[in-house]
PDB file of C-alpha atoms and ligand atoms in Angstrom:
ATOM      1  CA  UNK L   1    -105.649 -74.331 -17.474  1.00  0.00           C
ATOM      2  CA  UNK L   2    -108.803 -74.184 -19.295  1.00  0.00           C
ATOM      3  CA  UNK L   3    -110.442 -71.666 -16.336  1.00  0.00           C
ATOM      4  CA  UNK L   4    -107.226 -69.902 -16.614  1.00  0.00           C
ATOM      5  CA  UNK L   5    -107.417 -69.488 -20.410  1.00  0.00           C
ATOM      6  CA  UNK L   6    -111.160 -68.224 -19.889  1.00  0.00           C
ATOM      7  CA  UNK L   7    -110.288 -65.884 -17.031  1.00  0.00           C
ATOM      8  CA  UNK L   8    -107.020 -63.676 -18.964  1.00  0.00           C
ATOM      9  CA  UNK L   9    -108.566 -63.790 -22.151  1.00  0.00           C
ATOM     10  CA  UNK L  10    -112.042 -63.595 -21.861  1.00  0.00           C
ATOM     11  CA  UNK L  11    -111.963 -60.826 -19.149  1.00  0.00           C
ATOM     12  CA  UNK L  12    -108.212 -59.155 -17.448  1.00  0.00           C
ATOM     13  CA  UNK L  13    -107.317 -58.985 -21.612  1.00  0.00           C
ATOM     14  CA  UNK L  14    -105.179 -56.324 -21.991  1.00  0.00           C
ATOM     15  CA  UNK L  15    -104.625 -55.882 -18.005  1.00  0.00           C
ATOM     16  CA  UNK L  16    -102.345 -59.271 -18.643  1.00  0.00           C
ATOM     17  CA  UNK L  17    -100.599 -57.034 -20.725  1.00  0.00           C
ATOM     18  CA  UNK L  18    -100.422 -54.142 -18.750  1.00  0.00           C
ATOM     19  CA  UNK L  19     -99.485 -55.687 -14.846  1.00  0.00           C
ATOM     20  CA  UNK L  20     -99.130 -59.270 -15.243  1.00  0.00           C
ATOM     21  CA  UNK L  21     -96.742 -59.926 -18.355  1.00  0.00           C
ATOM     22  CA  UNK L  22     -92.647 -60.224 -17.342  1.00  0.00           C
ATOM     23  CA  UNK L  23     -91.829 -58.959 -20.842  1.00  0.00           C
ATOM     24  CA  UNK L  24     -92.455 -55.327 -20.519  1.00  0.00           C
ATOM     25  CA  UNK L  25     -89.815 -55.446 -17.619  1.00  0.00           C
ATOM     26  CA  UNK L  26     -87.623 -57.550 -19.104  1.00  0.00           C
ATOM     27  CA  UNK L  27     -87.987 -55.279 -22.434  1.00  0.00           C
ATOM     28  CA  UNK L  28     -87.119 -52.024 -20.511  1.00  0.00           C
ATOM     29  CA  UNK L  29     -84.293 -53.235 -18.961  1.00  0.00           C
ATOM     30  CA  UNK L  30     -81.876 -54.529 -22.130  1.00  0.00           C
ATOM     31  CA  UNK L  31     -83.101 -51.343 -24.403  1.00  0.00           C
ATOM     32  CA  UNK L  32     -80.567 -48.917 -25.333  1.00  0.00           C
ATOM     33  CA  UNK L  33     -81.049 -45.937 -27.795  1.00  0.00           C
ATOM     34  CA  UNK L  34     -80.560 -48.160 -31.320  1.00  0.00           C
ATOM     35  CA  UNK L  35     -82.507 -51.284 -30.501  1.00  0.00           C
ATOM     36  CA  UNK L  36     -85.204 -51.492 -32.996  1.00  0.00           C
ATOM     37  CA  UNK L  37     -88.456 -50.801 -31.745  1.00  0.00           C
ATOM     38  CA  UNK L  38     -92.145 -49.471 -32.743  1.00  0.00           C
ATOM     39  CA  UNK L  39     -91.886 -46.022 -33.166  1.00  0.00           C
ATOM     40  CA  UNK L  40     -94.155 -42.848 -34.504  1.00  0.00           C
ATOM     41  CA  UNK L  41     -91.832 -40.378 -36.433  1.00  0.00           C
ATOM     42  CA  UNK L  42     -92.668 -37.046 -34.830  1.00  0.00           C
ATOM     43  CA  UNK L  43     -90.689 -34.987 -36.892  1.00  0.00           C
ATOM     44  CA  UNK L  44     -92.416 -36.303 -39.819  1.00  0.00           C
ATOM     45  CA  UNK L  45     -95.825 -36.167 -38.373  1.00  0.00           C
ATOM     46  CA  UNK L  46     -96.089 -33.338 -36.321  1.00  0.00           C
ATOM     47  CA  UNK L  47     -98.107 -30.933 -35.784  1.00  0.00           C
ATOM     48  CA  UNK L  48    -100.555 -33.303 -36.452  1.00  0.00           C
ATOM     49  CA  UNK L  49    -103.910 -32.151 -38.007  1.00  0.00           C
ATOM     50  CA  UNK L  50    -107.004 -33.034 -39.685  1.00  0.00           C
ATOM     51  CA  UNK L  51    -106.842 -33.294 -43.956  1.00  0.00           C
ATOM     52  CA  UNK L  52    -108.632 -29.867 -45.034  1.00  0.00           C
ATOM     53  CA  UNK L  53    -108.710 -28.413 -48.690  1.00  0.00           C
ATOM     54  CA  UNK L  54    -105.645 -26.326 -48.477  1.00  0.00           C
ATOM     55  CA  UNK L  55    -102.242 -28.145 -49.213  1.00  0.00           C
ATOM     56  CA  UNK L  56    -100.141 -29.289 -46.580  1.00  0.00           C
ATOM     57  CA  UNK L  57     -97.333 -26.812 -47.430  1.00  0.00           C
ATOM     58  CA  UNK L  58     -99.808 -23.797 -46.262  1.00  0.00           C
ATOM     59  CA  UNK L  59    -101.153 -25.605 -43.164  1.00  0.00           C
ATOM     60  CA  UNK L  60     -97.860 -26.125 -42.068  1.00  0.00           C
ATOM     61  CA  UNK L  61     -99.511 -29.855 -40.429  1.00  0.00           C
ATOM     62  CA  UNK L  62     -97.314 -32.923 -40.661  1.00  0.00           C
ATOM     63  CA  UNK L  63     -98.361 -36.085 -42.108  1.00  0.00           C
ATOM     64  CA  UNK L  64    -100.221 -37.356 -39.028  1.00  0.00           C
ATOM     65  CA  UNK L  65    -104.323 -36.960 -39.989  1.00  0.00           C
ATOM     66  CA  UNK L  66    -105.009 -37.209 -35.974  1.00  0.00           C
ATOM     67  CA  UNK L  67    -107.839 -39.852 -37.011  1.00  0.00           C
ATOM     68  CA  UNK L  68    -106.281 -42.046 -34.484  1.00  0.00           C
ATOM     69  CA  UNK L  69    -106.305 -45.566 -36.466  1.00  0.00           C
ATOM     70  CA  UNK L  70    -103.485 -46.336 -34.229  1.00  0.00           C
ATOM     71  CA  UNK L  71    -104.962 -45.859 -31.130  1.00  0.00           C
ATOM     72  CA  UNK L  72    -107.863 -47.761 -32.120  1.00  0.00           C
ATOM     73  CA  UNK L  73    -106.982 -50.605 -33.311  1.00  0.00           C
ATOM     74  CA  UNK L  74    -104.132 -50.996 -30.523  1.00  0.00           C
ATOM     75  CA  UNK L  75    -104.954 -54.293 -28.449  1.00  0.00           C
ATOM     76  CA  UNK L  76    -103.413 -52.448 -24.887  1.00  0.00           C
ATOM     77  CA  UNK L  77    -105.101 -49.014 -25.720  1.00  0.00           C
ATOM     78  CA  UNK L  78    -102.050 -46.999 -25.840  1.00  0.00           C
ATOM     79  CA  UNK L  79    -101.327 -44.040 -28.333  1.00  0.00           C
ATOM     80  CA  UNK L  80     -97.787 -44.825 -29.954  1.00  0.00           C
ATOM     81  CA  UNK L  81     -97.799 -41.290 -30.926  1.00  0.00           C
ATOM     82  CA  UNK L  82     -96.482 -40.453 -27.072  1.00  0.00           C
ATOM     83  CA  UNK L  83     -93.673 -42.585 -27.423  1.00  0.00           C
ATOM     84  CA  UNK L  84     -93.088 -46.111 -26.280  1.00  0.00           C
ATOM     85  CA  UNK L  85     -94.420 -47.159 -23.560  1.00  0.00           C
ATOM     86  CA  UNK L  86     -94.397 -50.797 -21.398  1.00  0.00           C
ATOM     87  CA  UNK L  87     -97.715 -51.484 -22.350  1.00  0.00           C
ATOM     88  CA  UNK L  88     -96.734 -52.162 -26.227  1.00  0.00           C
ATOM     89  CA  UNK L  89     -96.721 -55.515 -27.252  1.00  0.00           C
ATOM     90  CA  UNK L  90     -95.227 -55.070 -30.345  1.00  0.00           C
ATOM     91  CA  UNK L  91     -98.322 -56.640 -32.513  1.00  0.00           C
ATOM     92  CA  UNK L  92     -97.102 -53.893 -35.294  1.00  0.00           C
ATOM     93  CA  UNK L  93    -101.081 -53.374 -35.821  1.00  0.00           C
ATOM     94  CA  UNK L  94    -100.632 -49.477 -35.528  1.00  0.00           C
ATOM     95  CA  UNK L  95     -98.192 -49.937 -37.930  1.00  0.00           C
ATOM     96  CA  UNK L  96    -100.648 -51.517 -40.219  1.00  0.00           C
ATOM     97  CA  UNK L  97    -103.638 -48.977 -39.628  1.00  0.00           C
ATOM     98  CA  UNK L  98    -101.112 -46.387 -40.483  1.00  0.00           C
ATOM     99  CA  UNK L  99    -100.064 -47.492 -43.444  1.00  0.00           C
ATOM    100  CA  UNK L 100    -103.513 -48.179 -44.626  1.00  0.00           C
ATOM    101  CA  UNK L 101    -104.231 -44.307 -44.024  1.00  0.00           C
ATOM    102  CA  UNK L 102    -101.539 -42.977 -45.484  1.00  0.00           C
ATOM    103  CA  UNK L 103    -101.995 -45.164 -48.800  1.00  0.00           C
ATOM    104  CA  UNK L 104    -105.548 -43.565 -48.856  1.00  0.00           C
ATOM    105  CA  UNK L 105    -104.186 -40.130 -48.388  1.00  0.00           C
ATOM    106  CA  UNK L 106    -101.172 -40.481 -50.499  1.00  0.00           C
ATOM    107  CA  UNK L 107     -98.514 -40.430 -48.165  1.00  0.00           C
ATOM    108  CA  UNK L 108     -95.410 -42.214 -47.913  1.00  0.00           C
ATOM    109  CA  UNK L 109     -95.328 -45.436 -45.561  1.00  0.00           C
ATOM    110  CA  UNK L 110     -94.296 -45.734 -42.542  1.00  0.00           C
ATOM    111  CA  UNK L 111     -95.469 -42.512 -40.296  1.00  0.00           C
ATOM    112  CA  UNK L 112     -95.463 -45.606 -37.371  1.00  0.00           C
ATOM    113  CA  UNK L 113     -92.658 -47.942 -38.611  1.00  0.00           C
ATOM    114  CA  UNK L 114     -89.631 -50.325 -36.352  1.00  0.00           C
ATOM    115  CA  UNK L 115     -86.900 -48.131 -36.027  1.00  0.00           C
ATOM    116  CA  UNK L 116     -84.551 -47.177 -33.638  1.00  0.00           C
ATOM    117  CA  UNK L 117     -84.191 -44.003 -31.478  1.00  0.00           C
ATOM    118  CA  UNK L 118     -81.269 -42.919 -32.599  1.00  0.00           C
ATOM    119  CA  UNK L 119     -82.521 -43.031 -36.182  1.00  0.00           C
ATOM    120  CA  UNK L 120     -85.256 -41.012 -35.735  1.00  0.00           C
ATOM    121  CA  UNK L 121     -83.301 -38.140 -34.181  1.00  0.00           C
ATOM    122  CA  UNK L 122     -80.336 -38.065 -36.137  1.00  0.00           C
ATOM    123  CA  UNK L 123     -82.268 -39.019 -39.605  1.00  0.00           C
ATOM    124  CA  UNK L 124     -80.114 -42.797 -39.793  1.00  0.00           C
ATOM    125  CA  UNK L 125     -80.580 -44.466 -43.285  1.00  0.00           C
ATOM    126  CA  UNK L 126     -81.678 -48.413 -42.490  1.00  0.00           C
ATOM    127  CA  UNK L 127     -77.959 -49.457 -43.693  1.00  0.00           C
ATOM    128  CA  UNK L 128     -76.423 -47.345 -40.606  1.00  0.00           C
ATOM    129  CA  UNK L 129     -79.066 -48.487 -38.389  1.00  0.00           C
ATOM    130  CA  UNK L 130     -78.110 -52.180 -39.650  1.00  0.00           C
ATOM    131  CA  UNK L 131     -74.407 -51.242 -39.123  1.00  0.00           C
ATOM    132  CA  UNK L 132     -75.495 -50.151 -35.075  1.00  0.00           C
ATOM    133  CA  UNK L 133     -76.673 -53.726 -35.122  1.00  0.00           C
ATOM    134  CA  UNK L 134     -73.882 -55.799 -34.321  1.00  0.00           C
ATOM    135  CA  UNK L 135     -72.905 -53.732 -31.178  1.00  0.00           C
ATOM    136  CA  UNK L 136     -71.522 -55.565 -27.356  1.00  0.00           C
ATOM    137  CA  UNK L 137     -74.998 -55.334 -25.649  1.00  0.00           C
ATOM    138  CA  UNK L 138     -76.508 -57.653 -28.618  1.00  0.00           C
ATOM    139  CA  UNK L 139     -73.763 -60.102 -28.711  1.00  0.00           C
ATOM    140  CA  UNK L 140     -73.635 -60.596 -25.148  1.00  0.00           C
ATOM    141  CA  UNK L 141     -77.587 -61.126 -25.371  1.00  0.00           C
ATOM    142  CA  UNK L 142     -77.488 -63.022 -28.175  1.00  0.00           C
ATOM    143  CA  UNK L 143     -74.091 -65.327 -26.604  1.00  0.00           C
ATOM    144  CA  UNK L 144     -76.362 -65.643 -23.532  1.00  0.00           C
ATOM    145  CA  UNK L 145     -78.931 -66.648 -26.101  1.00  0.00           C
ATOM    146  CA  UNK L 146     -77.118 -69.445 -27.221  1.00  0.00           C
ATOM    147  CA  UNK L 147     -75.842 -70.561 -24.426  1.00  0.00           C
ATOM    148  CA  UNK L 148     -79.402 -71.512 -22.852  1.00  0.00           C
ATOM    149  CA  UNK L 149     -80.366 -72.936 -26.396  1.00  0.00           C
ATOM    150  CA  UNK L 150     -77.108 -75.122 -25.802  1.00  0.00           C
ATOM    151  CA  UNK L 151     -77.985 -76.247 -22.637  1.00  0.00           C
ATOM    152  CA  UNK L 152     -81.669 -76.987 -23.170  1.00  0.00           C
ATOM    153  CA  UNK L 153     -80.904 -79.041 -26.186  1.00  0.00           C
ATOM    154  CA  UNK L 154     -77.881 -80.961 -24.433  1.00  0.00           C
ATOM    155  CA  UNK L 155     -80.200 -81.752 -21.513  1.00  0.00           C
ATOM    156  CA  UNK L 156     -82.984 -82.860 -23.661  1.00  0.00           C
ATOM    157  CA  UNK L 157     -80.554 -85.355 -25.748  1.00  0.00           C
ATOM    158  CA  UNK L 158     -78.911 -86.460 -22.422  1.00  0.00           C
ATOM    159  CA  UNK L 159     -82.356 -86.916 -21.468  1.00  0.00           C
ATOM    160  CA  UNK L 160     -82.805 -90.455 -20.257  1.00  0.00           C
ATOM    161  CA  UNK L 161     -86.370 -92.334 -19.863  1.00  0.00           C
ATOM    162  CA  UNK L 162     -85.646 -93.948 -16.438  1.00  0.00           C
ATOM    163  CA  UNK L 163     -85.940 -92.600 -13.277  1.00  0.00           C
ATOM    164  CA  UNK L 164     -84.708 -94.343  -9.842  1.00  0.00           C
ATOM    165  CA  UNK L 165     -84.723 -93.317  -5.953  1.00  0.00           C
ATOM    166  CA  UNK L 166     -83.449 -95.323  -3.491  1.00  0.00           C
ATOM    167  CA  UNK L 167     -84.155 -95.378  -0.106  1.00  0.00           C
ATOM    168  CA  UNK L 168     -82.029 -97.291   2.801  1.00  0.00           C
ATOM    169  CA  UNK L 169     -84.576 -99.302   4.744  1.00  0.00           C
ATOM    170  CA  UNK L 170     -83.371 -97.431   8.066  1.00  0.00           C
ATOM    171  CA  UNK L 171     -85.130-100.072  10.518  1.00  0.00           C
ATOM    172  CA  UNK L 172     -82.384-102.602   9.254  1.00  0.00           C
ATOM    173  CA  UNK L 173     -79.061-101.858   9.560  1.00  0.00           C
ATOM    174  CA  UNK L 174     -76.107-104.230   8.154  1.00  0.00           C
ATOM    175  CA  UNK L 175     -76.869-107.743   9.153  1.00  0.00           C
ATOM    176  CA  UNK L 176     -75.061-111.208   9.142  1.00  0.00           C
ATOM    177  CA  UNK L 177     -77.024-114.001   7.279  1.00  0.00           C
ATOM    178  CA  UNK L 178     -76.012-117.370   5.673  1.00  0.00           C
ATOM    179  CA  UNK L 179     -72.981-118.153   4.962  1.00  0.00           C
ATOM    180  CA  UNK L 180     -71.605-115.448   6.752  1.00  0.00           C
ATOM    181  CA  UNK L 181     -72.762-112.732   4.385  1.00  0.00           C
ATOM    182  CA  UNK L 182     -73.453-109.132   5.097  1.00  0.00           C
ATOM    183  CA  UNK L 183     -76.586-107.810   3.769  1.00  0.00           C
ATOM    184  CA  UNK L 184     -78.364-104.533   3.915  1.00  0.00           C
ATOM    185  CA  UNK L 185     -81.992-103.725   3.112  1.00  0.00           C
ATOM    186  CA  UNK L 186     -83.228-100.892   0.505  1.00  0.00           C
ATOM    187  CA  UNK L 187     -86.440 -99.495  -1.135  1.00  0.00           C
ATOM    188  CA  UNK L 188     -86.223 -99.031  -4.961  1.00  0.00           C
ATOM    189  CA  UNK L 189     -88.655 -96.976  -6.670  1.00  0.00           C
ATOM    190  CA  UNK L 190     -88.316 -97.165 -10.362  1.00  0.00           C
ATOM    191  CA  UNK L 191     -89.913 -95.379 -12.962  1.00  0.00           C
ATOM    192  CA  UNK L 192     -90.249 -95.937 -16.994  1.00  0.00           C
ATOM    193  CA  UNK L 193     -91.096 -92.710 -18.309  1.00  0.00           C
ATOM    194  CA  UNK L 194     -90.644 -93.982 -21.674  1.00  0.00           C
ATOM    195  CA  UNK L 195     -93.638 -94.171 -24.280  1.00  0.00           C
ATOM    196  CA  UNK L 196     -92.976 -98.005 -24.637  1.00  0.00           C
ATOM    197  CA  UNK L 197     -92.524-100.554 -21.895  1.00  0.00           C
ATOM    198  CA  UNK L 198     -89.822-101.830 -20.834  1.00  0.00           C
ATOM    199  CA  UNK L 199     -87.517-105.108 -18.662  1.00  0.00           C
ATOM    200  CA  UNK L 200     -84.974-103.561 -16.518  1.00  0.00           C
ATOM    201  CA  UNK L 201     -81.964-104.667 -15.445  1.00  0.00           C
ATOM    202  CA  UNK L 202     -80.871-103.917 -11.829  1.00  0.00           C
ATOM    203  CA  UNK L 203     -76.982-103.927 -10.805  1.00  0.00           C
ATOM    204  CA  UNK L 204     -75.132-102.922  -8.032  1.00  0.00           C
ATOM    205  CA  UNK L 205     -71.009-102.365  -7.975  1.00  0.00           C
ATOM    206  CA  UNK L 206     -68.876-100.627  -5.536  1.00  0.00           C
ATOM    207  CA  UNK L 207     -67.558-103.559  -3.039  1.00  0.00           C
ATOM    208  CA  UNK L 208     -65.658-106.652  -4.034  1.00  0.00           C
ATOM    209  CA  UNK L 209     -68.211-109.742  -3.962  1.00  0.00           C
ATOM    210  CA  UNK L 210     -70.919-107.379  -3.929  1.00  0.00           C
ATOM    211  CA  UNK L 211     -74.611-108.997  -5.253  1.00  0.00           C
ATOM    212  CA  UNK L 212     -78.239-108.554  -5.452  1.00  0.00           C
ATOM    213  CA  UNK L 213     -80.104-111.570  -2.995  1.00  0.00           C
ATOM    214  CA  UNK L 214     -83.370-109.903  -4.796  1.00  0.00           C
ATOM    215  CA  UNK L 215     -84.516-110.616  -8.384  1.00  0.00           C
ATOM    216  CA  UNK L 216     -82.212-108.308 -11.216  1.00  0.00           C
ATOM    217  CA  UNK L 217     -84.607-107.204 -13.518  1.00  0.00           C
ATOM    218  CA  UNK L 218     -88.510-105.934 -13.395  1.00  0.00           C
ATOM    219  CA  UNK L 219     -90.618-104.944 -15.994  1.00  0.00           C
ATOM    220  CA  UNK L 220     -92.619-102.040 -15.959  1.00  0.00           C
ATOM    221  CA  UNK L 221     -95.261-100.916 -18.484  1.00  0.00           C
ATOM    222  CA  UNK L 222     -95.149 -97.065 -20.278  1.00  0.00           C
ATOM    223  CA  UNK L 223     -95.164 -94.439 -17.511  1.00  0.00           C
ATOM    224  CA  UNK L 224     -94.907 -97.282 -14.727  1.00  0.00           C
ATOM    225  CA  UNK L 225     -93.577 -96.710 -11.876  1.00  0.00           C
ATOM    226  CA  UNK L 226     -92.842 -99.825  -9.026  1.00  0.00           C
ATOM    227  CA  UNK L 227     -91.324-100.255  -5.756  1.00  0.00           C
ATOM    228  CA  UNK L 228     -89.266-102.788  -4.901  1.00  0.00           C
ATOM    229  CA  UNK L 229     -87.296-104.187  -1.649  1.00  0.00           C
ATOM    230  CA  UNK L 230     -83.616-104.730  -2.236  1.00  0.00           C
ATOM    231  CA  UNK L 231     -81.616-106.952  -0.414  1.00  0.00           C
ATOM    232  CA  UNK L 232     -77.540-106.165  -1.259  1.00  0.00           C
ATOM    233  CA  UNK L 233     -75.024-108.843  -0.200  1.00  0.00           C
ATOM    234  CA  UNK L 234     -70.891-108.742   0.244  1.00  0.00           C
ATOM    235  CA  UNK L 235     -68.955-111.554   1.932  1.00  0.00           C
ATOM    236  CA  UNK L 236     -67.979-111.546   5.111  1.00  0.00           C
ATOM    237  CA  UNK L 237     -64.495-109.330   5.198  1.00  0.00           C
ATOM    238  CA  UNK L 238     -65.433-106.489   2.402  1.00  0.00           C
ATOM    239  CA  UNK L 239     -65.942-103.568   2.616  1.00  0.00           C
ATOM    240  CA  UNK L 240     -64.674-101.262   5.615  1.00  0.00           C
ATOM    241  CA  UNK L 241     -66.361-101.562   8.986  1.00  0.00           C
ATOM    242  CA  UNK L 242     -68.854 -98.814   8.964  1.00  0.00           C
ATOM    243  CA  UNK L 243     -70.107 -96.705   5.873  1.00  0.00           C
ATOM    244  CA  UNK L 244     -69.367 -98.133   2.221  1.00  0.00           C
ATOM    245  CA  UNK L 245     -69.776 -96.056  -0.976  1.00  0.00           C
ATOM    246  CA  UNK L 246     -72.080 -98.394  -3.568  1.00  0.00           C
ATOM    247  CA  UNK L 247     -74.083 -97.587  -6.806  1.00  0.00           C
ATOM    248  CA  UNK L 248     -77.214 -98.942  -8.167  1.00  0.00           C
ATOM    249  CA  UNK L 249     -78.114 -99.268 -11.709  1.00  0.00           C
ATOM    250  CA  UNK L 250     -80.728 -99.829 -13.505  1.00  0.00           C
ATOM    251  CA  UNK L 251     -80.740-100.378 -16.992  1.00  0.00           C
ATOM    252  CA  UNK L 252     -83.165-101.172 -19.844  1.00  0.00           C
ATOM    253  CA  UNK L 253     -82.358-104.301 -21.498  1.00  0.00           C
ATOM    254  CA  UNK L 254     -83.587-103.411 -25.199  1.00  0.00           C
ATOM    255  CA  UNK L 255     -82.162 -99.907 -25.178  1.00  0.00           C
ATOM    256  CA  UNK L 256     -78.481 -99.106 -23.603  1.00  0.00           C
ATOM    257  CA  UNK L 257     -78.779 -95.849 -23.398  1.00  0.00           C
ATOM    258  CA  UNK L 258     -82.307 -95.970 -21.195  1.00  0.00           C
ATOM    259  CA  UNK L 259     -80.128 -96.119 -18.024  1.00  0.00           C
ATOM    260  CA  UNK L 260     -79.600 -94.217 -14.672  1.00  0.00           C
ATOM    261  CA  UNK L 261     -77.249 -95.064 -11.540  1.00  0.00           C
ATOM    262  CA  UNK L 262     -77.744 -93.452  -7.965  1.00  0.00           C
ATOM    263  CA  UNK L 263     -75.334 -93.534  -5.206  1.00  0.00           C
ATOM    264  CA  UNK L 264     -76.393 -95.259  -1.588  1.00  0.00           C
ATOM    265  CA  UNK L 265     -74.460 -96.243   0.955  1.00  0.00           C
ATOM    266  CA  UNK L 266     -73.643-100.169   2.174  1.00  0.00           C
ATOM    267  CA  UNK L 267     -73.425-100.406   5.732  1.00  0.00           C
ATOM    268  CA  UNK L 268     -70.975-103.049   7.644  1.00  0.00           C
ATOM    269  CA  UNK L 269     -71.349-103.638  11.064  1.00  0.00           C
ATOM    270  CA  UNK L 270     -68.032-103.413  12.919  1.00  0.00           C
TER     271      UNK L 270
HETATM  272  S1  SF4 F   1    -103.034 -43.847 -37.761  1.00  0.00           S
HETATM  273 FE1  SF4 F   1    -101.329 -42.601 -38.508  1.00  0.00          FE
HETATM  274  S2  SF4 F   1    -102.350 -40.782 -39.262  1.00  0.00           S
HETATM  275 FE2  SF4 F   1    -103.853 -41.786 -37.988  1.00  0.00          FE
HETATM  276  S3  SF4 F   1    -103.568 -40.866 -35.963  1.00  0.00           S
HETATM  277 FE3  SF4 F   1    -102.262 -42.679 -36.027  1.00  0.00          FE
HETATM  278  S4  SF4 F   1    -100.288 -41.891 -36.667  1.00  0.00           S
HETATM  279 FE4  SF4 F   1    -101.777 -40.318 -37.185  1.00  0.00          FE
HETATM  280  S1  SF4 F   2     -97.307 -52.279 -31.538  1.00  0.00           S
HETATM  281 FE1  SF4 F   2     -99.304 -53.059 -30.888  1.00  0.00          FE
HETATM  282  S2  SF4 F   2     -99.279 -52.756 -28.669  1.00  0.00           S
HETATM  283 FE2  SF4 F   2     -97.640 -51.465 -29.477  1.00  0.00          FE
HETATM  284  S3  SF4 F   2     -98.572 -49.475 -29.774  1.00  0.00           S
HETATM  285 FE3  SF4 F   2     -98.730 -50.546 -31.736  1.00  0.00          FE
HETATM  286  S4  SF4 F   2    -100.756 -51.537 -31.661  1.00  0.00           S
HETATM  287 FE4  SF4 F   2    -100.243 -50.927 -29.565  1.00  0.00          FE
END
């Protein structure tokens, strides 16, 4: 991470920006002609020229100086004053380097200001451009929006701290021991991925008389993970010859909702 780190920032630097970042693409693609975006008002500032001694209303120059602040200071090395382009970030530091000019020359604001297209041909006031706002494209966006915040947040609260595989110990198949029993044979693998340790509680439903012949609970430190043999017993006569549906659970016993369940299968030998 750290080599990573070095090698975009210390050296590719605005190349990351340029070829490697997704968010140029992804900015192109869901732009329409009033999103707000960094913009240089040409109609304002052109025909650009350098400050002489004779008043602007002679020259016939806009309010753009030419002494390219913007480009300067511009972390990707583009010239806003060509339109957008992918390159742009959207730092806003041309917009600051033009304001600082035009305070020093006298000028109004916001030569390179956020504004949308459509404002800056058709002269829109900023309450019709905040009218354009609330148009399909950004409520889709933004309902899409939501819906991943939704979802993130719901899997992060449904979140739970235990983990479990299980594994059917294929060498053994269903077997006959005492008492007539069926057992079968599985590999648990648990996991605590909890910041606290925890005893665990293992159960197993699905067939009528169905138990563990194995110890039921384990403990397992912070971040622990074990592996355990399983042996699952019915009595003789449950379950269908063949292929039986069972779950295992495993449950925390100081915390309820630190559980997780996992289907398997309980095989009875015809
Ligand atoms: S900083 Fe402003 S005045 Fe200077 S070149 Fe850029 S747009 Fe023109
Ligand atoms: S917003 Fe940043 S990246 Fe975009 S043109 Fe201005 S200085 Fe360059």
């Amino acid at each position: 991470y750290g080599l990573a780190t070095y090698g975009n920032a210390g050296w590719l630097r605005e190349q990351v920006c340029m070829y490697m970042c997704p968010y140029a693409r992804f900015q192109s693609s869901m732009f329409d002609r009033d999103t707000l975006v960094i913009s240089y008002d040409e109609k304002r500032g052109e025909p650009r020229g350098p400050l002489g001694k004779e008043p602007q209303e002679r020259t016939g120059l806009g309010d753009c100086i030419d002494c390219t602040m913007c480009v300067q200071v511009c972390p990707t090395g583009i010239d806003i004053r060509k339109g957008l382009q992918y390159e742009c970030i959207g730092c806003a530091a041309c917009i600051d380097a033009c304001d600082t000019v035009m305070d020093k020359i006298d000028k109004p604001r916001g030569l390179i200001r956020y504004t949308t297209e459509n404002a800056l041909q058709n002269g829109l006031s900023l309450a019709q451009i905040k009218k354009r706002a609330l148009r399909p494209r950004v409520l889709i966006y933004g309902a899409l929006l939501l819906l991943v915040v939704a979802v993130t947040f719901g899997s992060l609260l449904t979140r739970t701290s235990v983990k479990l595989d299980v594994l059917r110990d294929r060498g053994v198949m269903g077997r006959e021991v005492e008492d007539g029993m069926i057992e079968n044979v599985y590999r648990l693998q648990i996991m605590n991925t909890d910041e606290a340790s925890h005893r665990f509680q293992i159960l197993v439903d699905g067939i009528d008389t169905i138990k563990l012949a194995t110890p039921n609970e384990v403990w397992l430190e912070s971040t622990g993970s074990r592996i355990l043999p399983l042996k699952i017993r019915v009595d003789h006569g449950k379950g269908k010859p063949g292929s039986n549906p069972i779950h295992i659970e495993v449950r925390a016993i100081d915390n309820d909702r630190m559980r997780t369940r996992e289907k398997a299968v309980f095989f009875v030998p015809r």
